[in-house]
Coordinates of C-alpha atoms and ligand atoms in Angstrom, one line a residue:
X153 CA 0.0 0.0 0.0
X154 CA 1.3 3.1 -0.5
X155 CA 1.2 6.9 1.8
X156 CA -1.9 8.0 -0.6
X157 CA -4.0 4.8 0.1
X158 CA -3.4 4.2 3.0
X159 CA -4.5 8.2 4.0
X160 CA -7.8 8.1 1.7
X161 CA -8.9 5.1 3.4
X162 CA -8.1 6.3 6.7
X163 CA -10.4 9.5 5.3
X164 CA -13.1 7.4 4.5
X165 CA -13.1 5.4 7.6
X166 CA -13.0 8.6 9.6
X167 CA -15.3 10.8 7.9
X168 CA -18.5 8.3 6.8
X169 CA -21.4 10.4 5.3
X170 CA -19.0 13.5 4.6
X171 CA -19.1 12.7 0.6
X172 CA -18.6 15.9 -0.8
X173 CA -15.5 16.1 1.9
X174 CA -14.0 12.4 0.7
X175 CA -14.9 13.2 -2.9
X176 CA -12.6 16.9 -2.9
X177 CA -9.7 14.7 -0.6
X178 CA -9.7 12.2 -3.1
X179 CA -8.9 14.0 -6.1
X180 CA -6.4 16.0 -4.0
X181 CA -4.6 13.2 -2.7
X182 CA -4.7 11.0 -5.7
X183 CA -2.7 13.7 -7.9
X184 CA -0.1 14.2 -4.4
X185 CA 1.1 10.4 -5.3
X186 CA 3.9 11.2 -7.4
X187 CA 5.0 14.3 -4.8
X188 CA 4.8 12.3 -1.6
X189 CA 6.4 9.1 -3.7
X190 CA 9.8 11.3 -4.5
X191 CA 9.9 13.9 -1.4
X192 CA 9.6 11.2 2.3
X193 CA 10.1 14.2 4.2
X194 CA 6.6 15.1 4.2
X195 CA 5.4 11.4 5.4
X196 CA 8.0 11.4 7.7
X197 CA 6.4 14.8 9.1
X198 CA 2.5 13.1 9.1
X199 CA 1.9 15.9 6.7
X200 CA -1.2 13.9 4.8
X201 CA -2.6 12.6 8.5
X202 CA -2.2 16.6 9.7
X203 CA -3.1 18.2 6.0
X204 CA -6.8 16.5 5.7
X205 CA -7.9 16.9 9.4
X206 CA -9.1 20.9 10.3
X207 CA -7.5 22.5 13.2
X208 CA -11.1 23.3 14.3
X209 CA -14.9 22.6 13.4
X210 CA -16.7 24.7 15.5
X211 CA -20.8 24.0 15.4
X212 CA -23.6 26.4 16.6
X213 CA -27.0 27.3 17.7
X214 CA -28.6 30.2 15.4
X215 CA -31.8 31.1 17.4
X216 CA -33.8 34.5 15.5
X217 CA -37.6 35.3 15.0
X218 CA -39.2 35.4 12.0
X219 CA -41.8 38.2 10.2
X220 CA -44.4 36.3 12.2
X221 CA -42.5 36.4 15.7
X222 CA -42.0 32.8 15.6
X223 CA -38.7 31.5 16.9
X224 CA -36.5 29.6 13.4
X225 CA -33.7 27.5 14.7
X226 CA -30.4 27.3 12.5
X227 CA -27.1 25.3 12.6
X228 CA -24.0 27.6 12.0
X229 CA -20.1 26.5 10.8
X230 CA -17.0 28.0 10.6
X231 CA -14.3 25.1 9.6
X232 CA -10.8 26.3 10.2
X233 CA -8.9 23.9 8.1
X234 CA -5.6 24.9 8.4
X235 CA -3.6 28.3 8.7
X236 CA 0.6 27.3 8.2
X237 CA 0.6 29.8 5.7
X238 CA -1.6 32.8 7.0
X239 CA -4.6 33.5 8.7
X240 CA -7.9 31.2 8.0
X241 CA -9.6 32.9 5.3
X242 CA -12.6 31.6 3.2
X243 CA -16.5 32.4 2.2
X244 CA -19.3 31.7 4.2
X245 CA -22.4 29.9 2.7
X246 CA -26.7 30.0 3.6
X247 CA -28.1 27.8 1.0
X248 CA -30.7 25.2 3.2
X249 CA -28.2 22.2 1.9
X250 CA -25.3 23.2 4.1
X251 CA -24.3 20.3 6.3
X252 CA -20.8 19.6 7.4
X253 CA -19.5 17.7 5.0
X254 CA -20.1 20.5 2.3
X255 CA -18.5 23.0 4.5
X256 CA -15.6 20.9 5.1
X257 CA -15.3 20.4 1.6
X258 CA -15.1 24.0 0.8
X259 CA -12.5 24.7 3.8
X260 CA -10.1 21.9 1.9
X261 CA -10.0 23.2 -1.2
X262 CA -9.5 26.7 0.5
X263 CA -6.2 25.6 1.7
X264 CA -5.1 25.1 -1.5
X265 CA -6.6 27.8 -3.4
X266 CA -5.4 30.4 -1.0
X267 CA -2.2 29.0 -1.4
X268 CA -1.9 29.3 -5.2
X269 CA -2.5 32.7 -4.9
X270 CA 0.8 33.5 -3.4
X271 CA -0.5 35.3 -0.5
X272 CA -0.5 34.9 3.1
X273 CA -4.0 33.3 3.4
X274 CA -4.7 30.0 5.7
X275 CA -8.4 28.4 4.7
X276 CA -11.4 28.1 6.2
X277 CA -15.4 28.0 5.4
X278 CA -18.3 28.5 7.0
X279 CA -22.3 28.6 6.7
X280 CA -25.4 28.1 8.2
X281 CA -28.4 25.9 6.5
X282 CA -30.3 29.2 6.7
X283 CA -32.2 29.8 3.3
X284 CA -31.8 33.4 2.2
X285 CA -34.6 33.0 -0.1
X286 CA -38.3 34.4 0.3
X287 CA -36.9 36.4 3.9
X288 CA -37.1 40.0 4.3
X289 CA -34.5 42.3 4.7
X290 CA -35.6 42.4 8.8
X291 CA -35.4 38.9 8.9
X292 CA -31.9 38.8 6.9
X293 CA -31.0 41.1 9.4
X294 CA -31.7 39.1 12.8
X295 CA -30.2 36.2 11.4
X296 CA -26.7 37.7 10.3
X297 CA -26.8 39.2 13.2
X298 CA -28.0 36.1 16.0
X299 CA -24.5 34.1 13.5
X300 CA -22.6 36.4 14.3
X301 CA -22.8 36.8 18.4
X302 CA -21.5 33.6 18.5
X303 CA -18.8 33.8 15.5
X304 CA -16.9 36.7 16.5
X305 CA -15.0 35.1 19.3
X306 CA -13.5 32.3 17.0
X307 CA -12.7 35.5 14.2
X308 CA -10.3 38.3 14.0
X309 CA -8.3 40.1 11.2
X310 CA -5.4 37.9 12.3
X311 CA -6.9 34.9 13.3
X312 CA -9.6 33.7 10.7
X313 CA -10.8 36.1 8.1
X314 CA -14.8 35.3 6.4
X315 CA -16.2 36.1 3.2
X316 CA -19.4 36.0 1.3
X317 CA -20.0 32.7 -1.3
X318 CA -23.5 31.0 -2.2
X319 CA -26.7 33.2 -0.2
X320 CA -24.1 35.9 1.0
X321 CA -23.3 39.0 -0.4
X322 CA -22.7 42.5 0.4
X323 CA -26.2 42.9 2.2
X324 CA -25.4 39.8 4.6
X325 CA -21.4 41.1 4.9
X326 CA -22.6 44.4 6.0
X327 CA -25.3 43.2 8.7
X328 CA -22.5 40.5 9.9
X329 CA -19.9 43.4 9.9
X330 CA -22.2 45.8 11.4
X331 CA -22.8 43.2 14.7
X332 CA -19.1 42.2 15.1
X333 CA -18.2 46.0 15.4
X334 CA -21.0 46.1 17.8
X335 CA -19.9 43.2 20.2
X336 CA -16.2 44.2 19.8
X337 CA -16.1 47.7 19.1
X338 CA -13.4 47.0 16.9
X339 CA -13.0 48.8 13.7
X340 CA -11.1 46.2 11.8
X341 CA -10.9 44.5 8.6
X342 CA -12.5 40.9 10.0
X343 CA -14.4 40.5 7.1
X344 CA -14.2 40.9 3.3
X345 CA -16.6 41.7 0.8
X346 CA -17.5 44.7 2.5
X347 CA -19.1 48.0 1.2
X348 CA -16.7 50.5 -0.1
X349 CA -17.8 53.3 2.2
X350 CA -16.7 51.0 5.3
X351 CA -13.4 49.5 3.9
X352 CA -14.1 47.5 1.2
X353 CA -12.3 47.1 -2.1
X354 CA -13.0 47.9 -5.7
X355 CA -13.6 44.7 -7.8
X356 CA -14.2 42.8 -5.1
X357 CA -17.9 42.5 -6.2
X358 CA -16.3 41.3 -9.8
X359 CA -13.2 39.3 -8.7
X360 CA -14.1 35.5 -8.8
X361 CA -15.8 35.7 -12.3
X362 CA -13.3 38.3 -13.7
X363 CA -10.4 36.3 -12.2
X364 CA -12.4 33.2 -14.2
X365 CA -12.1 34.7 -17.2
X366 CA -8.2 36.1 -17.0
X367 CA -7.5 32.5 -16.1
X368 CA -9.6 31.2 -19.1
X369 CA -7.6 33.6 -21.4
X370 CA -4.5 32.4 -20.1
X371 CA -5.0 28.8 -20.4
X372 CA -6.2 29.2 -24.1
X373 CA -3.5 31.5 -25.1
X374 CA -1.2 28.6 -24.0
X375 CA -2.9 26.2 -26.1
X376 CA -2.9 28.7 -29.3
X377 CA -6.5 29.8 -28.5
X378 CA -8.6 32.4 -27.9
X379 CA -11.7 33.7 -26.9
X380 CA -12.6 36.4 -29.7
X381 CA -15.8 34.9 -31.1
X382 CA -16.6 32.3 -29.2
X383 CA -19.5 30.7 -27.7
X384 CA -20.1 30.3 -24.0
X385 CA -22.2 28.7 -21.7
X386 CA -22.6 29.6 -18.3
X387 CA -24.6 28.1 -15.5
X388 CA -25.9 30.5 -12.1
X389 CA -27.1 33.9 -12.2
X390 CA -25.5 34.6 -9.0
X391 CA -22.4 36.8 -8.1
X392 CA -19.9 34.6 -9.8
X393 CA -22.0 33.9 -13.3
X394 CA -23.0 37.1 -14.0
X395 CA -19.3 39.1 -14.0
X396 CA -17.9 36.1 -15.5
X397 CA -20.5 37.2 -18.1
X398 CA -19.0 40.5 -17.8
X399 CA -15.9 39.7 -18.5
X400 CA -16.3 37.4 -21.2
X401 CA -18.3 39.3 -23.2
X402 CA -15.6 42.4 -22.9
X403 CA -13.1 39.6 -24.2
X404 CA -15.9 39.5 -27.1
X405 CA -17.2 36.4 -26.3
X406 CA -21.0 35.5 -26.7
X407 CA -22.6 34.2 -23.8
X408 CA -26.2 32.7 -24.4
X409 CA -27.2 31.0 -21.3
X410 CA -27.2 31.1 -17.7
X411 CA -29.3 30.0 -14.7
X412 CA -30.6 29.5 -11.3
X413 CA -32.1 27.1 -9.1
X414 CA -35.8 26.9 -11.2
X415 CA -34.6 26.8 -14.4
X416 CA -32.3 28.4 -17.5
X417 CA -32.3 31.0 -19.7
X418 CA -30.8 30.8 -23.7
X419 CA -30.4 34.2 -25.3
X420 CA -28.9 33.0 -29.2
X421 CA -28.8 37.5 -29.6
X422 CA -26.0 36.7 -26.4
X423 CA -27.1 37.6 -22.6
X424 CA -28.5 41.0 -22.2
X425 CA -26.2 41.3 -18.6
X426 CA -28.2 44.6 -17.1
X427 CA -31.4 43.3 -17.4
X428 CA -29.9 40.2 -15.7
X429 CA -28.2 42.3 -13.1
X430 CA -31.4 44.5 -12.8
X431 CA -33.4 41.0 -11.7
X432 CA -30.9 39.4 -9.8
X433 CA -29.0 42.2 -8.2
X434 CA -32.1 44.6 -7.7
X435 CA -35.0 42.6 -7.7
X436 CA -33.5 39.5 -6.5
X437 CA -36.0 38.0 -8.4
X438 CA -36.2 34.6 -10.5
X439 CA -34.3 34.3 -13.7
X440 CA -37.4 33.2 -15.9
X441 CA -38.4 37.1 -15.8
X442 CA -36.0 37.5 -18.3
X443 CA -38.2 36.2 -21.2
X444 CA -41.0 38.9 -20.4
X445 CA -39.1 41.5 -22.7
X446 CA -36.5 39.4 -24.5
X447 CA -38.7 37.8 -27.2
X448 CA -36.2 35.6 -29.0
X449 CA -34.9 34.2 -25.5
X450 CA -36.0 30.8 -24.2
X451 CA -37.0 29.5 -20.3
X452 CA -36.7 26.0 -19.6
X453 CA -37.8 24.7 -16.2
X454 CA -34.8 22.2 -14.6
X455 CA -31.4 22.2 -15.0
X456 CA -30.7 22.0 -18.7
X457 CA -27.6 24.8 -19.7
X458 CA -25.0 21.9 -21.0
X459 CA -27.3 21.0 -23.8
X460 CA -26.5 24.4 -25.3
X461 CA -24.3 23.6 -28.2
X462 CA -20.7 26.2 -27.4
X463 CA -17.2 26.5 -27.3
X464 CA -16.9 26.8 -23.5
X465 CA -18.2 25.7 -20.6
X466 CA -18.0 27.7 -17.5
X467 CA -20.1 26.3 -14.5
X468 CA -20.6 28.8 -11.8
X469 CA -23.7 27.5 -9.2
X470 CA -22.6 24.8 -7.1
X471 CA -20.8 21.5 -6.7
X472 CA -21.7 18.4 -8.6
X473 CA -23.9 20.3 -11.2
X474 CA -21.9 19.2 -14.6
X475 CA -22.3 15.2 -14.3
X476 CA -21.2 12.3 -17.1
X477 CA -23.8 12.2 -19.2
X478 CA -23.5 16.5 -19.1
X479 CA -19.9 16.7 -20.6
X480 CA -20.6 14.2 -22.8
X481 CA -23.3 16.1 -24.7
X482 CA -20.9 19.0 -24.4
X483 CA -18.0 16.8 -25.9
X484 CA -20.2 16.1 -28.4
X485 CA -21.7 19.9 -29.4
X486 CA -17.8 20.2 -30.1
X487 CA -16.8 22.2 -26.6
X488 CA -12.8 22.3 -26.1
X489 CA -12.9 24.0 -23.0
X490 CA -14.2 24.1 -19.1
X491 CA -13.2 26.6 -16.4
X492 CA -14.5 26.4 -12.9
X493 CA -16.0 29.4 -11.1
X494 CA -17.8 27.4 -8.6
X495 CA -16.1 25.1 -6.0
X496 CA -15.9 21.5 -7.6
X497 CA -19.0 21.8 -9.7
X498 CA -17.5 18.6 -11.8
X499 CA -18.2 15.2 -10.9
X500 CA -15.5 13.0 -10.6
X501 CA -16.6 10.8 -13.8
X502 CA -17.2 13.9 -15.6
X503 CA -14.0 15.5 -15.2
X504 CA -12.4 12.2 -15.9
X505 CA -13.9 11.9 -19.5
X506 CA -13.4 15.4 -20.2
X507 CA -9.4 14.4 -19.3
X508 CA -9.6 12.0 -21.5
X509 CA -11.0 13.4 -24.4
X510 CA -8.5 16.6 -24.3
X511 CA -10.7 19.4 -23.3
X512 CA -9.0 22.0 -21.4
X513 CA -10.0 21.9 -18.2
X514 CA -9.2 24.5 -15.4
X515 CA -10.6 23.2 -11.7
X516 CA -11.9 25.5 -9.2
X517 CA -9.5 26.3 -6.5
X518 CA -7.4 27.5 -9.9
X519 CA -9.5 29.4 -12.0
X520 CA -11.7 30.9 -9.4
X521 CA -9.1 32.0 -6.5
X522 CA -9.6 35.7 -7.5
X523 CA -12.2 36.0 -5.7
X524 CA -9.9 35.5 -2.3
X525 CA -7.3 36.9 -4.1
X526 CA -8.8 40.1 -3.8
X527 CA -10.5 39.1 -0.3
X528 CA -6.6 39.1 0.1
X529 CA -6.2 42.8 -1.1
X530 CA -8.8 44.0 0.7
X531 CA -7.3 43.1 3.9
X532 CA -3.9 44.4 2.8
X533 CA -5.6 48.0 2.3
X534 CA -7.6 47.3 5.5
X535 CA -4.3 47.0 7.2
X536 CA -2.9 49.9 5.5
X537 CA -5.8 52.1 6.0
X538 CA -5.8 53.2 2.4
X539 CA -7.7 52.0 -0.8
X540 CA -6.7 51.4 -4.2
X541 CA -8.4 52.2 -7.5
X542 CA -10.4 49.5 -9.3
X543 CA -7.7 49.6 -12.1
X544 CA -4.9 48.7 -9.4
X545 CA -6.9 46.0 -8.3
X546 CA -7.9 44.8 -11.7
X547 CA -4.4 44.5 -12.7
X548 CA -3.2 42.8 -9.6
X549 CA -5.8 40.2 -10.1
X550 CA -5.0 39.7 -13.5
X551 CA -1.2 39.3 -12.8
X552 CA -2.3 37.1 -9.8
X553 CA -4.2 34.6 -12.1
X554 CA -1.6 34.9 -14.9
X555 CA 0.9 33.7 -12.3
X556 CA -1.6 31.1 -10.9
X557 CA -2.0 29.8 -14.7
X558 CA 2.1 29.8 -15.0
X559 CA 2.5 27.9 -11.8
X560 CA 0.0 25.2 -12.2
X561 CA 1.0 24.4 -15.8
X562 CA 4.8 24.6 -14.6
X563 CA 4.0 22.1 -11.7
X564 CA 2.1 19.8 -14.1
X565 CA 5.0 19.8 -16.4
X566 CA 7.4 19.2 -13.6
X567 CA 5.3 16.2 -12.7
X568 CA 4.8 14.8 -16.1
X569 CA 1.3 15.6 -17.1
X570 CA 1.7 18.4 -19.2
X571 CA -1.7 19.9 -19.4
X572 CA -3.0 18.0 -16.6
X573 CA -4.5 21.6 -14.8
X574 CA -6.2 19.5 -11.9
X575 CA -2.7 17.4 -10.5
X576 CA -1.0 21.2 -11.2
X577 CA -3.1 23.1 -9.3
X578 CA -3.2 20.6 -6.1
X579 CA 0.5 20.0 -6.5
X580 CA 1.5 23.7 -6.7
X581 CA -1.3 24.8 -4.1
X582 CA -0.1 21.3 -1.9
X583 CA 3.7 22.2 -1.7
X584 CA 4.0 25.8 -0.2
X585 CA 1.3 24.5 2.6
X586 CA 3.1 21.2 2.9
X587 CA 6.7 22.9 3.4
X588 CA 5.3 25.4 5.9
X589 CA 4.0 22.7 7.9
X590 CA 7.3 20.9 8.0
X591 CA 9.5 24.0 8.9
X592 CA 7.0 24.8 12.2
X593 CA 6.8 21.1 13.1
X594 CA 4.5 18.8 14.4
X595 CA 1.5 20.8 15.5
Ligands
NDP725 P1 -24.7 33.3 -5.4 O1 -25.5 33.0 -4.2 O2 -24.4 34.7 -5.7 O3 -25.2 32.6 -6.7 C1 -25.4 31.2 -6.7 C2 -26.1 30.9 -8.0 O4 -26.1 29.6 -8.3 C3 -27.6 31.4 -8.0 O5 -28.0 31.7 -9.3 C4 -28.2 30.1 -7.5 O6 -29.6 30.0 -7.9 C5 -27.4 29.1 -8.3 N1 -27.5 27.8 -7.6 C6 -27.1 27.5 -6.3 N2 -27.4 26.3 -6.0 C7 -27.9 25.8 -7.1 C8 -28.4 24.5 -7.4 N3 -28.4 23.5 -6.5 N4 -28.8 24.3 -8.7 C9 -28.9 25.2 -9.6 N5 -28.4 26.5 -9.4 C10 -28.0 26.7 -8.1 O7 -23.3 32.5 -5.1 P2 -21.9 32.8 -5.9 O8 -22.1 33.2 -7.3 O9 -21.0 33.6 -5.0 O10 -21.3 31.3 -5.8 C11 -21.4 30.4 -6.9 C12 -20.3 29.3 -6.8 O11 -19.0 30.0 -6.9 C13 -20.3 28.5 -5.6 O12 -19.8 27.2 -5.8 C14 -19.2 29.2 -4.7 O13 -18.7 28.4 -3.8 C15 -18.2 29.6 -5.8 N6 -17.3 30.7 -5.5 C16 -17.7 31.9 -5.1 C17 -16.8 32.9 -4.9 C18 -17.2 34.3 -4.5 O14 -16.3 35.2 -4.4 N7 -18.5 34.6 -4.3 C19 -15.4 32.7 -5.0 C20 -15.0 31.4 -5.5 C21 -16.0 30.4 -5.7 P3 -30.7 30.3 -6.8 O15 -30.7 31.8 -6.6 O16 -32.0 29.8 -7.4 O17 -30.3 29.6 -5.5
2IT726 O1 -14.8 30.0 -2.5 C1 -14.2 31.1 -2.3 O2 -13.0 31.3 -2.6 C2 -15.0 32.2 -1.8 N1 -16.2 32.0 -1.5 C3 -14.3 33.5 -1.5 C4 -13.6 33.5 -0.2 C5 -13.0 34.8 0.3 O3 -12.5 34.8 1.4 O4 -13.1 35.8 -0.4

């Protein structure tokens, strides 16, 4: 047996009904084999045992009272996975599927995201099964703010920094903010995400599908391609899909679908991205408005976006939504590329066959770390006390997921799968976190 197998079924036998946690470990450790096979130092150091356990999983009571004055019960997380290399830093999720195993999930691939980033950022993740959807602002309100009198004493700007992801946003950030200055009455950059009036930064709200599509154009222009004219398909309407819509229609891209929960939108004129933004980011209303004044569009109850013949594939809603049977029709309607906004949207069938029949593929804690990339600059002006201009920011970001591109592909060369983005990106990510836990022993 070797270090690999005998860890993943170590993981398994520790962690039964966590699959979403055993399916992101697996593909991790599975690409470490040819790392941990030529450097012992790091199973001499446990660093495998010590890298796939969290340093803490704290669990929580979220009393609050609904519209109705009836008393709603909620389970809270924050996982803090592991900080060798900075500060526990990751999103926090409300989506009514939240359980432990999907927050510990999210706080593993953190780690290694953060990492390929090349700044000082430990991971972590957190959440509550809460469901945003349907509540009024009041009752957003008492919720954010019942989460957060028991999360601000296991937080702090240099302990374990949150974020928004799936249900939070800058309304939640800025009602969670709002109560840890209260408890604290510390003015400190604790959270990212933030509004710009109280110290957050430009582009934040754009990072993660902006970062997307730098990455995108860096991994095509490597291949001798480019994305001038071509046809995309994107899945979510939510904070990540619609500025990787942004973006890839400024690259002069044509995007024609996207979607949420209910069902999906085609556009074959290309999405119209402010009347999208108008009922998502105003409204917060359901995506099938969009047909009302966009005749030639189509609404399809379900789940349906990979059908769409394209080019690209970028899915940007949640994990598991692009399955075997998905990427085969997209192999098929002649797609040569996929690049991850959300966290392991791919199956682990699915991304196997799109391996094997030579689509570029770009995983998650790659192509979408600028989102905490910028998280990361946020805090950095936080720290400061000064703010930079959206076109400083932009241009970091887009030198940061250059340099994430150049590193994965490098470590994927050194390795001897050229092209092979996935055993890169945990490779590269793996190694900086692995050495830093080896220099500060075993803790
Ligand atoms: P949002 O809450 O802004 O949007 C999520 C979108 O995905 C919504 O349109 C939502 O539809 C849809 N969605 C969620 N669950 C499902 C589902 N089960 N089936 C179909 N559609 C679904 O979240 P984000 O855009 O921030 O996050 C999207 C993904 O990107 C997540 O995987 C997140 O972890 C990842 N990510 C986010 C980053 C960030 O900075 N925000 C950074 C890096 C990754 P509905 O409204 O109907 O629920
Ligand atoms: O998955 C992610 O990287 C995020 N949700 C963003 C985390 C952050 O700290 O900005």
């Amino acid at each position: 047996m070797s270090y690999v197998n005998d860890q993943l079924n170590e993981l398994i036998r520790k962690n039964p009904n966590q699959p979403e946690f055993i399916q992101a470990a697996s593909v991790v450790l599975k690409s470490l084999e040819p790392v941990v096979e030529s450097n012992p130092k790091y199973q001499k150091a446990g660093i495998l045992e010590r890298i796939t356990e969290p340093d803490r999983q704290i669990m929580f009571r979220v009393a609050w009272t609904d519209d109705a004055g009836r008393v709603q019960v909620n389970r809270g997380y924050r996982v803090q996975f592991n900080n060798a290399i900075g500060p526990y830093k990751g999103g926090l999720r409300f989506h009514p599927s939240v359980n432990l195993s999907i927050i510990k999930f999210l706080g593993f691939e953190q780690v290694f995201k953060n990492s390929l980033t090349g700044l000082p950022i430990g991971g972590g993740k957190g959440g509550s099964d809460f469901d945003p959807k349907g509540k009024s602002d009041r009752e957003i309100m008492a919720f954010c703010q019942s989460f957060m009198t028991e999360l601000y004493r296991h937080i702090g700007p240099d302990v374990d920094v949150p974020a928004g992801d799936i249900g939070v946003g800058g309304r939640e950030i800025g009602y969670l903010y709002g109560q840890y200055k209260r408890i604290t009455n510390h003015y400190e950059g604790v959270l990212t995400g933030k509004g710009i009036p109280y110290g957050g930064s430009l582009a934040r709200t754009e990072a993660t599908g902006y970062g997307l599509l730098y990455f995108l154009e860096a991994m095509l222009k490597a291949n001798g391609k480019s994305l001038e004219g071509k046809t995309v398909v994107i899945s979510g309407a939510g904070n990540v899909a619609i500025y990787a819509c942004e973006k890839a229609q400024q690259l002069g891209a044509k995007v024609v679908t996207l979607c949420d929960s209910n069902g999906w939108i085609y556009d074959p004129d290309g999405i119209d991205l402010a009347a999208v933004k108008e009922i998502k980011e105003v409204r917060r209303a359901r995506i099938r408005e969009y047909v009302n004044d966009h005749p030639h569009a189509e609404y399809h109850e379900g789940h349906g976006v990979w059908s769409v013949p394209c080019d690209i594939a970028l899915p940007c809603a949640t994990q598991n939504e692009l399955g075997l049977e998905d990427v085969k029709e997209l192999v098929k309607n002649g797609c040569f590329a996929v690049a991850e906004g959300a966290n392991m949207p791919t199956t682990i069938e699915a991304e196997k066959y799109l391996q094997e029949n030579g689509v570029l593929y770009a995983p998650g804690k790659a192509s979408n770390a600028g989102g905490v990339a910028v998280s990361a600059l946020e805090m950095s002006q936080n720290s400061q006390r000064l703010s930079w201009t959206f076109e400083e920011v932009d241009n970091k970001l887009k030198q940061i997921m250059n340099g994430i591109f150049n590193n994965v592909s490098s470590a994927a060369k050194e390795y001897g799968m050229p092209n092979n983005y996935v055993a890169g990106a945990n490779i590269a990510g793996f190694l900086k976190v692995a050495d830093a836990m080896v220099s500060q022993g075993i803790v």
